[in-house]
Short mmCIF file of C-alpha atoms and ligand atoms in Angstrom, two decimals:
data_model
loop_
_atom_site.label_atom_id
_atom_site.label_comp_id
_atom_site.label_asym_id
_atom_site.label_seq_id
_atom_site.Cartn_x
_atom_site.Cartn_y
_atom_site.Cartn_z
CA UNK A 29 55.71 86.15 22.28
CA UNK A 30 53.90 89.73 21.82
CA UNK A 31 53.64 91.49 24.82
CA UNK A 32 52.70 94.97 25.12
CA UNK A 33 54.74 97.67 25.31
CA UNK A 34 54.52 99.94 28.85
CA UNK A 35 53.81 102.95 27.80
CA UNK A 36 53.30 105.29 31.12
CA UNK A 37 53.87 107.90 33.64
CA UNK A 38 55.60 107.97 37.16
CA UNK A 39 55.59 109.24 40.38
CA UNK A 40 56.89 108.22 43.95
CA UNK A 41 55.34 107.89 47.23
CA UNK A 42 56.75 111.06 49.09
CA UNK A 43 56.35 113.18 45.95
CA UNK A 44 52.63 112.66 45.58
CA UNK A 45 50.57 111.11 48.32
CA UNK A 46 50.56 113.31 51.27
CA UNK A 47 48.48 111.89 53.99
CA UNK A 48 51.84 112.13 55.73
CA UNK A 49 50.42 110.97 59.56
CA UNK A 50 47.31 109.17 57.83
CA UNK A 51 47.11 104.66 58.15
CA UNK A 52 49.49 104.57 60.67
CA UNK A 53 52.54 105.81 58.97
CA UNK A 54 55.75 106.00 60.59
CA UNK A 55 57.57 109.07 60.10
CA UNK A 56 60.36 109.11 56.98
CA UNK A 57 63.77 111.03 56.91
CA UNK A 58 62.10 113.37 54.68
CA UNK A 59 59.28 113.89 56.81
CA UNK A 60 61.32 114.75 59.57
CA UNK A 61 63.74 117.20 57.17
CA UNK A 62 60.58 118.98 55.30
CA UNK A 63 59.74 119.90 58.84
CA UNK A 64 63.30 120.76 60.32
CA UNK A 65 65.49 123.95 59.55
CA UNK A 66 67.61 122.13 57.74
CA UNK A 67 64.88 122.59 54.77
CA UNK A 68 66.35 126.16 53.87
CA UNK A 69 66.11 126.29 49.81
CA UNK A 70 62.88 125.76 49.42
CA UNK A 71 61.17 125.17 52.56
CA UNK A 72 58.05 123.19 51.80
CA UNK A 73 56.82 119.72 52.73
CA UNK A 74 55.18 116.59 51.46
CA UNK A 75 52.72 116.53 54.22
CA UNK A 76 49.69 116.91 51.68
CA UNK A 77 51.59 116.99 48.14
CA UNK A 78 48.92 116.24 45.46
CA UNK A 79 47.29 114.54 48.03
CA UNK A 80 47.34 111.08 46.37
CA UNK A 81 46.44 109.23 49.14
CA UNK A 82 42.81 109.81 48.88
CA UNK A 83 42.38 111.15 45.47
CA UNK A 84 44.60 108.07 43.51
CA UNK A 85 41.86 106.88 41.86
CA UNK A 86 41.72 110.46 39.83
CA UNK A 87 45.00 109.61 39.31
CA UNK A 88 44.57 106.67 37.68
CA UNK A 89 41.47 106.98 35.70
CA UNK A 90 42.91 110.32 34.11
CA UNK A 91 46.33 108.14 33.56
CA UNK A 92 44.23 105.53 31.56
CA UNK A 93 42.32 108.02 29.94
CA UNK A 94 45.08 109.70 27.94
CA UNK A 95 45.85 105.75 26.71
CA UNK A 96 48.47 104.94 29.36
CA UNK A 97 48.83 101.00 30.26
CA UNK A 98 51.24 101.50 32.95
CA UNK A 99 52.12 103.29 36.11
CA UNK A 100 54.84 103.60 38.13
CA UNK A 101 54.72 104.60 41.80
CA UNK A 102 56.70 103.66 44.55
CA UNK A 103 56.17 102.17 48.06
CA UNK A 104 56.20 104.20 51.27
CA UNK A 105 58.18 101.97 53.58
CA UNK A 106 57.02 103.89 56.87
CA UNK A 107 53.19 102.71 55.66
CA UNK A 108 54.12 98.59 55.44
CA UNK A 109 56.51 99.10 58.43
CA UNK A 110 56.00 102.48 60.72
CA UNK A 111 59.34 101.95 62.16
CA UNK A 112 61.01 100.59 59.52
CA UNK A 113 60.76 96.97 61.04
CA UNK A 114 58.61 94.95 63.36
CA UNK A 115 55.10 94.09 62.54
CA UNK A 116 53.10 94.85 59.20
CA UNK A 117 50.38 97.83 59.12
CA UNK A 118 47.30 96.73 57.93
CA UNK A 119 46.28 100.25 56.77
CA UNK A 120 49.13 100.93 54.36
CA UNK A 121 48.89 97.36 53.26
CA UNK A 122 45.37 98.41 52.23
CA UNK A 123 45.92 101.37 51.24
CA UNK A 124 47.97 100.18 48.36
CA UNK A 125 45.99 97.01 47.58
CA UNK A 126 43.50 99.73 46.51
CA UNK A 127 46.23 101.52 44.47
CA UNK A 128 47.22 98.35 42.42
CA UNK A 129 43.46 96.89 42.76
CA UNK A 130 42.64 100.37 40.72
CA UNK A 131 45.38 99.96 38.27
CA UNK A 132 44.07 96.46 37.30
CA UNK A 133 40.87 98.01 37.22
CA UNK A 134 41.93 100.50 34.56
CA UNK A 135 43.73 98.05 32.76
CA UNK A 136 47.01 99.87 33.70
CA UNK A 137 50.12 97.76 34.63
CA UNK A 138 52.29 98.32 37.79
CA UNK A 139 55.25 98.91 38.21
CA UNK A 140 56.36 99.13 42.15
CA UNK A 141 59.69 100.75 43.48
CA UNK A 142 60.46 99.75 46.77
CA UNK A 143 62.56 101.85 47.45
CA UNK A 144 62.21 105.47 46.39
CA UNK A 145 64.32 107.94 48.83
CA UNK A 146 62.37 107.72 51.65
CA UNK A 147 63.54 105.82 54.54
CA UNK A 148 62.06 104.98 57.80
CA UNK A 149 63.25 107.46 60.50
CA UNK A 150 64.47 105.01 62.92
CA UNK A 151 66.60 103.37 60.72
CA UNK A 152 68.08 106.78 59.12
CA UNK A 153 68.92 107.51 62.72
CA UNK A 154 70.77 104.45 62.98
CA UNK A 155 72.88 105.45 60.11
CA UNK A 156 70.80 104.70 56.90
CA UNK A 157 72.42 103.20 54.04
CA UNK A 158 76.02 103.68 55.67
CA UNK A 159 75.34 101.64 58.19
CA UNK A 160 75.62 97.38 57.35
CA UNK A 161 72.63 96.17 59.53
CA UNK A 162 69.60 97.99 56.66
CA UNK A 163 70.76 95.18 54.32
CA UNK A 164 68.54 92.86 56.17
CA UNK A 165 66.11 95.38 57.06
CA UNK A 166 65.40 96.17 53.70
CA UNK A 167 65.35 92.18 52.71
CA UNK A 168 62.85 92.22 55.34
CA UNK A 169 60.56 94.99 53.97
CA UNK A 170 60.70 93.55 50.48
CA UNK A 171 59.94 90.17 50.95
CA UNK A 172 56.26 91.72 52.79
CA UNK A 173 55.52 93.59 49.69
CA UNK A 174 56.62 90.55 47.38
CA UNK A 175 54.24 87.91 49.65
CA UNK A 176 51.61 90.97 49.82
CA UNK A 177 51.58 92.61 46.53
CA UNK A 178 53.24 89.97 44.14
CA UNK A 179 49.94 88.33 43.14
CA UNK A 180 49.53 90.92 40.75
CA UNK A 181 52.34 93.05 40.49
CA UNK A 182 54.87 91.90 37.71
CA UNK A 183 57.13 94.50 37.25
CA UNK A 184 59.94 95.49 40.50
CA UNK A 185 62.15 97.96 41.18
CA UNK A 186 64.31 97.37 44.19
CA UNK A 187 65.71 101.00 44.54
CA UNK A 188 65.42 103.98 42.60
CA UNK A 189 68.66 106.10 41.51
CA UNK A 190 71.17 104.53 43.82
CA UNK A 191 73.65 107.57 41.96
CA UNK A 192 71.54 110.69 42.10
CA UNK A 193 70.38 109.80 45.30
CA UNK A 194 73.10 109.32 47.51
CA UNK A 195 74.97 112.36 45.25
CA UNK A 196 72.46 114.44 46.70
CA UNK A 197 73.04 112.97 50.50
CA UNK A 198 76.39 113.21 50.74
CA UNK A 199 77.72 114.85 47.75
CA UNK A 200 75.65 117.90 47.50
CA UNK A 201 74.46 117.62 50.84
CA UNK A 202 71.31 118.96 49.97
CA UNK A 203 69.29 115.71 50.93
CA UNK A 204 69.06 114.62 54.52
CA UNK A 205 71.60 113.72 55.99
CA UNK A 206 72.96 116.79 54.26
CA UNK A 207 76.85 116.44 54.13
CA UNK A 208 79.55 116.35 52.03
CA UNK A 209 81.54 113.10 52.25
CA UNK A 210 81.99 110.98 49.39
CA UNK A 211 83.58 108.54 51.14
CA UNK A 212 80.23 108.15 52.90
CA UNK A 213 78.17 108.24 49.82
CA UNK A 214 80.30 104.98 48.01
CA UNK A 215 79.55 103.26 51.39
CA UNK A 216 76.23 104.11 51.44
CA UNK A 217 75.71 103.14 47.61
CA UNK A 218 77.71 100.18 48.75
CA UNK A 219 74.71 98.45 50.82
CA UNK A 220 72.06 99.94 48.55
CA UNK A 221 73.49 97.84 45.99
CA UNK A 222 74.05 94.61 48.10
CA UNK A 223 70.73 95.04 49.12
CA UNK A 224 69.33 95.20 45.62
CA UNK A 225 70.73 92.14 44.95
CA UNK A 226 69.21 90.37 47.53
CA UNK A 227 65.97 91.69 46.91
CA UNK A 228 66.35 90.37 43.39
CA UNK A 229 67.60 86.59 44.71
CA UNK A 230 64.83 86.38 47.30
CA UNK A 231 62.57 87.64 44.72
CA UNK A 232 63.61 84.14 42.83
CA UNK A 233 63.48 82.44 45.49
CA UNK A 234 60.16 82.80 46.67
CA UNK A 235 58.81 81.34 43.18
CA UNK A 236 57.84 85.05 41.25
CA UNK A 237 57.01 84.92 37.66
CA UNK A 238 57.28 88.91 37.16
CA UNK A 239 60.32 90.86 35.86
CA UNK A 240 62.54 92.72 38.85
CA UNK A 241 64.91 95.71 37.86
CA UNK A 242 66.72 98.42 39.56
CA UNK A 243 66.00 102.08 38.46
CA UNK A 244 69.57 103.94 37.58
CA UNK A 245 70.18 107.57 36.31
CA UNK A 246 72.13 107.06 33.39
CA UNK A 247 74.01 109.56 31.53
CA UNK A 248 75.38 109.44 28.10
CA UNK A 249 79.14 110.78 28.63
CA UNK A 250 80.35 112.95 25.86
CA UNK A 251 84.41 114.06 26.07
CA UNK A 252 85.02 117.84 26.14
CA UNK A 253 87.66 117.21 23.36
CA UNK A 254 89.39 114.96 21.64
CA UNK A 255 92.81 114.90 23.45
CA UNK A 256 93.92 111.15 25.99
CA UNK A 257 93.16 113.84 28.59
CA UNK A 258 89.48 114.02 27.70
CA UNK A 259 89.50 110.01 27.22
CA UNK A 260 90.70 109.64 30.74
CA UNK A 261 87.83 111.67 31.82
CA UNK A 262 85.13 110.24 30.12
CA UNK A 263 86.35 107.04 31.57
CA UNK A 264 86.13 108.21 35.33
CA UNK A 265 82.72 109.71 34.70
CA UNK A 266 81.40 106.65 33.08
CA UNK A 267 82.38 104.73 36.54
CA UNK A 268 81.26 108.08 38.89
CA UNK A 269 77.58 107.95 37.25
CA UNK A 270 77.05 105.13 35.23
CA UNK A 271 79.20 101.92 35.89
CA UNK A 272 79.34 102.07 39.82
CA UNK A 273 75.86 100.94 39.99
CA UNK A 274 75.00 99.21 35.75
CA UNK A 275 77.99 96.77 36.25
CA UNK A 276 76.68 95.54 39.88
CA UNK A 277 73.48 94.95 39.01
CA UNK A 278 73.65 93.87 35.32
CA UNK A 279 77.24 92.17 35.45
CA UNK A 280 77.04 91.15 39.11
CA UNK A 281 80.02 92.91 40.01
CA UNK A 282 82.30 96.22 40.27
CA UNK A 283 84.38 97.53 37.90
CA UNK A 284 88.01 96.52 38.74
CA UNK A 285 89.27 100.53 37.91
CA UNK A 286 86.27 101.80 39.89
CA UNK A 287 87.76 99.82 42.90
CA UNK A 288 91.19 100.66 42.14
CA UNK A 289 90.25 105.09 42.33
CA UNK A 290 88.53 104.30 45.54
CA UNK A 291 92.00 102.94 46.90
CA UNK A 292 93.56 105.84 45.14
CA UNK A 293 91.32 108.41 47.00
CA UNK A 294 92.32 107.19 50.10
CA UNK A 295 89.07 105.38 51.61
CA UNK A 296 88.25 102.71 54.17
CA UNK A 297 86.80 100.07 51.57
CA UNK A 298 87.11 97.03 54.36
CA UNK A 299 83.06 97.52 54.52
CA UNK A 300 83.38 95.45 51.22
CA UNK A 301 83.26 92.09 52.73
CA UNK A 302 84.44 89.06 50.12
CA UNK A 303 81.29 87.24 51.13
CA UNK A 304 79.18 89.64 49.51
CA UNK A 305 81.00 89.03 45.44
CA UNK A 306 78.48 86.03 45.36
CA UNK A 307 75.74 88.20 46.85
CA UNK A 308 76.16 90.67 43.58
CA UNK A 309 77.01 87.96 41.18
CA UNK A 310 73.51 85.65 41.79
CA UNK A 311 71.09 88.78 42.41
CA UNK A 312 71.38 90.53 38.74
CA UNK A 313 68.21 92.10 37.17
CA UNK A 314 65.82 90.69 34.92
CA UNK A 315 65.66 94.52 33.32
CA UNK A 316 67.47 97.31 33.78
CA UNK A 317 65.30 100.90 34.49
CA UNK A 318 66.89 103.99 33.28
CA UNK A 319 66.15 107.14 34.00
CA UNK A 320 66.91 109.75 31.03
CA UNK A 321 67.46 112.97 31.69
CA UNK A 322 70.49 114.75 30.16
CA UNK A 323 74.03 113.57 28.92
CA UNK A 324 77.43 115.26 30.34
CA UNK A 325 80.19 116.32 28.87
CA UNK A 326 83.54 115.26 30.49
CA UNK A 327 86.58 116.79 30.77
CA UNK A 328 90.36 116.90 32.82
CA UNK A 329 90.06 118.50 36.81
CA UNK A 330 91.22 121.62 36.92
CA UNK A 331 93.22 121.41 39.82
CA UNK A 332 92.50 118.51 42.61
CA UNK A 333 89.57 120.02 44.25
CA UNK A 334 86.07 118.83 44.36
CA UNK A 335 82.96 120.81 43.86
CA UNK A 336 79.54 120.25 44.25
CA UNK A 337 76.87 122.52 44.04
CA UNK A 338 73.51 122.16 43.05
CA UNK A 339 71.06 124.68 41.39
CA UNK A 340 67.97 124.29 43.03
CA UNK A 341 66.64 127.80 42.73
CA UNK A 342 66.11 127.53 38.72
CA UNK A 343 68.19 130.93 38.41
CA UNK A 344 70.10 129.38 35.84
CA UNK A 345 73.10 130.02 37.35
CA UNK A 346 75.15 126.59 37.67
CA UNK A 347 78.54 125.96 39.11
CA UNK A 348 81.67 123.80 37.95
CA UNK A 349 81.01 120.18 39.13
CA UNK A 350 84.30 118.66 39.90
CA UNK A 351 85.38 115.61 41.89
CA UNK A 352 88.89 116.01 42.84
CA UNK A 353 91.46 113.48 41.01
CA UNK A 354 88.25 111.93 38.65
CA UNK A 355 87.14 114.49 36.20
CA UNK A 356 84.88 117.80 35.80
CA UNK A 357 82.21 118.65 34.08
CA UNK A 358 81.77 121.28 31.29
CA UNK A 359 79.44 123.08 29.31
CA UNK A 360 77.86 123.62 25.66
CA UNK A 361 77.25 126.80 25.53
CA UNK A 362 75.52 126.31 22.08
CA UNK A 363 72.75 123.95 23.79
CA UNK A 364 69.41 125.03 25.23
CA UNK A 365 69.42 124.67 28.91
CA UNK A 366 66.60 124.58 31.46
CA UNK A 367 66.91 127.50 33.99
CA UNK A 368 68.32 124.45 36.37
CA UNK A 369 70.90 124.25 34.39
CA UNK A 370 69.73 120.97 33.02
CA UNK A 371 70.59 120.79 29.07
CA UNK A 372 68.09 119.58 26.55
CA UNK A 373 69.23 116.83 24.11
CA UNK A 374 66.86 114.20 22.92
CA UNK A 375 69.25 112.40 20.76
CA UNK A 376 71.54 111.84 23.60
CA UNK A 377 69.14 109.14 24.34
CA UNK A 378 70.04 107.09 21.05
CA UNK A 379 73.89 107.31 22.43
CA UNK A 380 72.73 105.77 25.96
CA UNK A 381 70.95 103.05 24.40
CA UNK A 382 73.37 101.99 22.04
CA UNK A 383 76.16 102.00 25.06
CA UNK A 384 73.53 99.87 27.04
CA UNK A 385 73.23 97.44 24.35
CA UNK A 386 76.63 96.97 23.62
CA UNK A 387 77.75 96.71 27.28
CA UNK A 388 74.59 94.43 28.41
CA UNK A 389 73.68 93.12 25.14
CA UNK A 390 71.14 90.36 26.97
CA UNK A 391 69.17 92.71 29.24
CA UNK A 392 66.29 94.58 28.40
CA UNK A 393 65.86 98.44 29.35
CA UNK A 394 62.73 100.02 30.58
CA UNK A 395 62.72 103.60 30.47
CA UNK A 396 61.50 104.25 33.86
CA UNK A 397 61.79 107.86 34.06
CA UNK A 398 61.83 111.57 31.39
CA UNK A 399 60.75 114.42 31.45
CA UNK A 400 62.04 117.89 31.99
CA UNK A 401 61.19 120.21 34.86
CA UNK A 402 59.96 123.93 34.76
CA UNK A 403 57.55 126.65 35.62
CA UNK A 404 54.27 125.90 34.04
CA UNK A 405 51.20 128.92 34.01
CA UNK A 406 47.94 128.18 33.58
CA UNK A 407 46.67 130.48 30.49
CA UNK A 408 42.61 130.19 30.69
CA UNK A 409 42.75 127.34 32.35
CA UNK A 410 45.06 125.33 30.00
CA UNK A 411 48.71 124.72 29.94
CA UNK A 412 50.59 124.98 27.00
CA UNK A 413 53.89 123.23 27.42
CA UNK A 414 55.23 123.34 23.76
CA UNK A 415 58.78 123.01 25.10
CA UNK A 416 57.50 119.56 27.27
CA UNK A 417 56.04 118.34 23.95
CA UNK A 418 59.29 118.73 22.45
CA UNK A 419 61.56 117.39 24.55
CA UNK A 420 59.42 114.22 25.21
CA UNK A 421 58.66 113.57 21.16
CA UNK A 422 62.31 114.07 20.38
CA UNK A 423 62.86 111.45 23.05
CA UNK A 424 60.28 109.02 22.02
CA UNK A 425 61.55 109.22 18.67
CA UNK A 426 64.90 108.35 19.34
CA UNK A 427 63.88 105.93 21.78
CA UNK A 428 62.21 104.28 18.27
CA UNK A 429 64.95 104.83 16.24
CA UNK A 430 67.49 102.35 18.79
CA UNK A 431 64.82 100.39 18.85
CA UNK A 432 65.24 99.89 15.12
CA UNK A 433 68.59 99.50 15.29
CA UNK A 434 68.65 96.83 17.91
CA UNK A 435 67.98 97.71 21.36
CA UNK A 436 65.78 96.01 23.63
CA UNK A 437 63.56 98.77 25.08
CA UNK A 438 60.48 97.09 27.12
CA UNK A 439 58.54 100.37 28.43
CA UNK A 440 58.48 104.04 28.59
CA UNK A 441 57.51 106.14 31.42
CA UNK A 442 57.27 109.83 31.49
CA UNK A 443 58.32 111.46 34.44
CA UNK A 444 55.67 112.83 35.91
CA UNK A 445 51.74 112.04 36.00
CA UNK A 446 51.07 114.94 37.64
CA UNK A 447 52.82 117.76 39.13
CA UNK A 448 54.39 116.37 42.10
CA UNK A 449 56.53 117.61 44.98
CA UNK A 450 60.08 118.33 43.64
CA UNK A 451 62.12 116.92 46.59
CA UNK A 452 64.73 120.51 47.51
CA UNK A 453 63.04 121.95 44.54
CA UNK A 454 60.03 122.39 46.19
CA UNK A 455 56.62 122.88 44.10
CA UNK A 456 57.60 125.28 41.60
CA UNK A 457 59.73 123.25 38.96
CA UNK A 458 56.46 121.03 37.66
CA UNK A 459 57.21 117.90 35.53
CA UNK A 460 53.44 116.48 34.96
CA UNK A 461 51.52 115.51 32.34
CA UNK A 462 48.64 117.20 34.24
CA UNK A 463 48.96 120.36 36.52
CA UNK A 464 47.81 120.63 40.13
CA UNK A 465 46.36 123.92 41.00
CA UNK A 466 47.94 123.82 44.65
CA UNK A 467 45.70 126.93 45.64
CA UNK A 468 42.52 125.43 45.09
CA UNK A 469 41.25 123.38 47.54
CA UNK A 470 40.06 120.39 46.02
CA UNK A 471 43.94 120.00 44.11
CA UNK A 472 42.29 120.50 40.66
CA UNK A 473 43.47 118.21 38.04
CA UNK A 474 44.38 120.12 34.66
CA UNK A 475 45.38 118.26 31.92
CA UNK A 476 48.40 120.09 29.91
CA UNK A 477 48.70 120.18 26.43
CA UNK A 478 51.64 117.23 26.73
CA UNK A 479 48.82 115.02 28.27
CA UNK A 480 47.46 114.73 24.89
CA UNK A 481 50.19 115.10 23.35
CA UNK A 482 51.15 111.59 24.94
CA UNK A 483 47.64 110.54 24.60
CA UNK A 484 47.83 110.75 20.42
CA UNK A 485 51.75 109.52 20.48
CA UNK A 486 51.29 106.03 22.57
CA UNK A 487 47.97 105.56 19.84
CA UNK A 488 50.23 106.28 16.92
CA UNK A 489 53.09 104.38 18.17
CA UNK A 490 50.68 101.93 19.12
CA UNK A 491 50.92 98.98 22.17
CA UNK A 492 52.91 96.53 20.16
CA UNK A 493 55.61 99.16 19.35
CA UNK A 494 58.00 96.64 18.82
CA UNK A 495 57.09 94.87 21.62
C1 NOJ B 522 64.47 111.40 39.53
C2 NOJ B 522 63.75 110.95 40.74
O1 NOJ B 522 63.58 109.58 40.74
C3 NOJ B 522 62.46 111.69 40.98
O2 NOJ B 522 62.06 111.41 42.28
C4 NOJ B 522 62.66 113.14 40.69
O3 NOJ B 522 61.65 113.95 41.14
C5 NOJ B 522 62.94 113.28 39.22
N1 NOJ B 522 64.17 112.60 38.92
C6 NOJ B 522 63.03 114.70 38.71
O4 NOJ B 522 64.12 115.34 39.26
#
């Protein structure tokens, strides 16, 4: 069968809509954070964004303009349920029956993440992800947007970047609930994935004929040298980023050495209920979404500390990241870095698709996220982001070229359609095809030179592109 290829852009509901107390929406933890002191680094909100509530259909004509078939956007759980459960709100039911009833309109295929960070403040009071009960919750919210939207969406995500996310919550601690407990982060990840799973099974279950996938940051994983030290390593950072959440959903279960370090560090696993190895096993994904940004290089601790610090000031300046007793994280000083620290390597991309293939040889990958972040400057009105156009054609490129040599890519999203709101990065590190001119009042819309840059790439590759 020829299908077409998904070549788009993405965004997510907190990043880009605004309309923050608009349809009856509930309030979100990041709602409640943007607004609180805790929101120190860069202390602006998502209460208008790029105001995508009212001007999506911009949005998506530009999208479809510049030869995109697909978008992805995510959800806003606090607009289907205000308090994360109870009754369904008409308004934000309608308000994204217009969203996908626009796509279709454009020709332009969606693809829907459920879950994209932003969770209902109730339940985040109630403990969020650590605590047991948001399993059924979630099951809950999903199975609305499945019996509302799944008439004519065919491509699910049931949570975006289980790994970043929570590494952020409780690693970092730079995303409510802002601490620094990874025992509380695997427990958290922990329910995220179980309720994944379901998602996927009811998804089944209720008769669907589209394709349902989880989003994961994936990271090629280099060694720092060749020495068994540097092996060991590579091996503990392939469970820390990759594994902990691939293996669940792909394989249906956990790595047994995963399970084994967790022991080893100490924690309370008895949250890990032996009901729930069925749960993983039946609710595995019809596609696995990646999200490429940037490989790592591992290497031995150096000493049994951990630490975690992020860079969100794009100074440059980064520090060691080491989890105490895994493995740490080191440098090429020879590679070109963004002043995030984040280092630029298309071909790394070839390396994580070959893994992919040879570790889930039967499931298909949609690239559901790349891109690269930075300050962008209008220049008479245009926006020349040479670097952008770089990064993203060495990508494509070697997204081709394992395509060619056997892997079974589906889709290709660049992350983002527009300059969105960075989460702790505020406004200031821009990732969109098209620039938003925050000062003006109407949000102008200004294509950048990588908009047609994508534009001429998706007509040369062309739809079928192996499809
Ligand atoms: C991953 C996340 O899914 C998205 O929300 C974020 O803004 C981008 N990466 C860029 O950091």
């Amino acid at each position: 069968m020829s299908r077409n290829f998904l070549w788009g852009s993405a965004t997510a509901a907190y990043q880009c809509e605004g309309g923050w107390r608009e349809g009856n929406k509930g309030l979100s933890n990041w709602d409640v954070f943007c607004h609180s002191e805790k929101n120190d680094v860069n202390p602006v909100t998502g209460d208008v964004a790029c105001d995508h509530y009212h001007r999506y259909e911009e949005d998506i004509r530009m999208l479809a303009e510049g030869g995109q078939n697909a978008y992805r956007f995510s959800i806003a759980w606090t607009r289907i349920l205000p308090t994360g459960v109870g009754e369904r709100n008409r308004e934000g039911i309608d308000f994204y029956n217009r969203l996908i009833d626009t796509c279709l309109q454009y020709q332009v295929e969606p693809l829907v993440t459920l879950y994209h960070y932003d969770l209902p403040q109730p339940l985040f009071e109630a403990g969020g992800w650590e605590n047991r009960r948001i399993v059924e919750q979630y099951l809950e919210y999903a199975r609305i947007c499945f019996e509302e939207f799944g008439d004519r969406v065919k491509y699910w995500v049931t949570i975006n970047e289980p790994n970043y996310e929570t590494l952020c919550c409780y690693g970092y601690g730079n995303y409510p609930p802002n601490v620094q407990s990874l025992e509380r982060r695997w427990r958290a990840m922990y329910h995220m994935m179980l309720a994944s799973a379901r998602a996927v099974s009811l998804y089944r279950e209720l008769g669907n004929q589209g394709m349902i996938g989880l989003v994961s940051d994936s990271y090629p994983i280099v060694a720092g040298d060749i020495s068994p030290e540097c092996e060991k390593a590579v091996r503990k950072a392939e469970l820390f980023f990759n594994l902990c959440v691939n293996d669940v959903c792909v394989k249906g279960s956990y790595p047994e050495d995963f399970l084994e370090q967790l022991k080893e560090d100490g924690y309370d696993l008895s949250y890990m209920l032996s009901e729930d190895l069925e749960v993983f096993a039946k609710g595995t994904v019809d596609y696995l979404g990646i999200n490429a940004y940037n490989r790592y290089i591992a290497e031995p601790c150096e000493g049994d500390g951990t630490n975690l610090k992020a860079n969100n000031k794009g100074n440059g300046e980064n520090e060691k990241f080491q989890i105490g007793g895994w493995f740490s994280l080191g440098e090429d000083k020879n590679m070109e870095k963004t002043p995030w620290g984040m280092e630029i390597c298309p071909q790394s991309i070839y390396d994580l698709l070959m893994t992919l293939k040879e570790l889930y040889p039967r499931t298909p990958v949609i690239i559901t996220e790349n891109g690269v972040g930075n300050y962008d400057e209008p220049v008479e009105g245009q926006i020349h982001d040479a670097y952008r156009i770089d990064y993203l054609n060495g990508y494509v490129d070697w997204i081709e070229k394992a395509m060619e040599d056997g892997c079974d890519v589906r889709g290709y999203f660049v992350w983002s359609t527009m300059d969105v709101y960075s989460w702790i990065n505020g406004y200031k590190k821009r990732y969109g095809l098209v620039y938003i001119d925050y000062d003006s009042e109407e949000l102008r819309r200004i294509p950048k030179d990588s908009y047609y840059w994508y534009k001429n790439k998706i007509q040369e590759k062309g739809m079928k592109f192996h499809g």
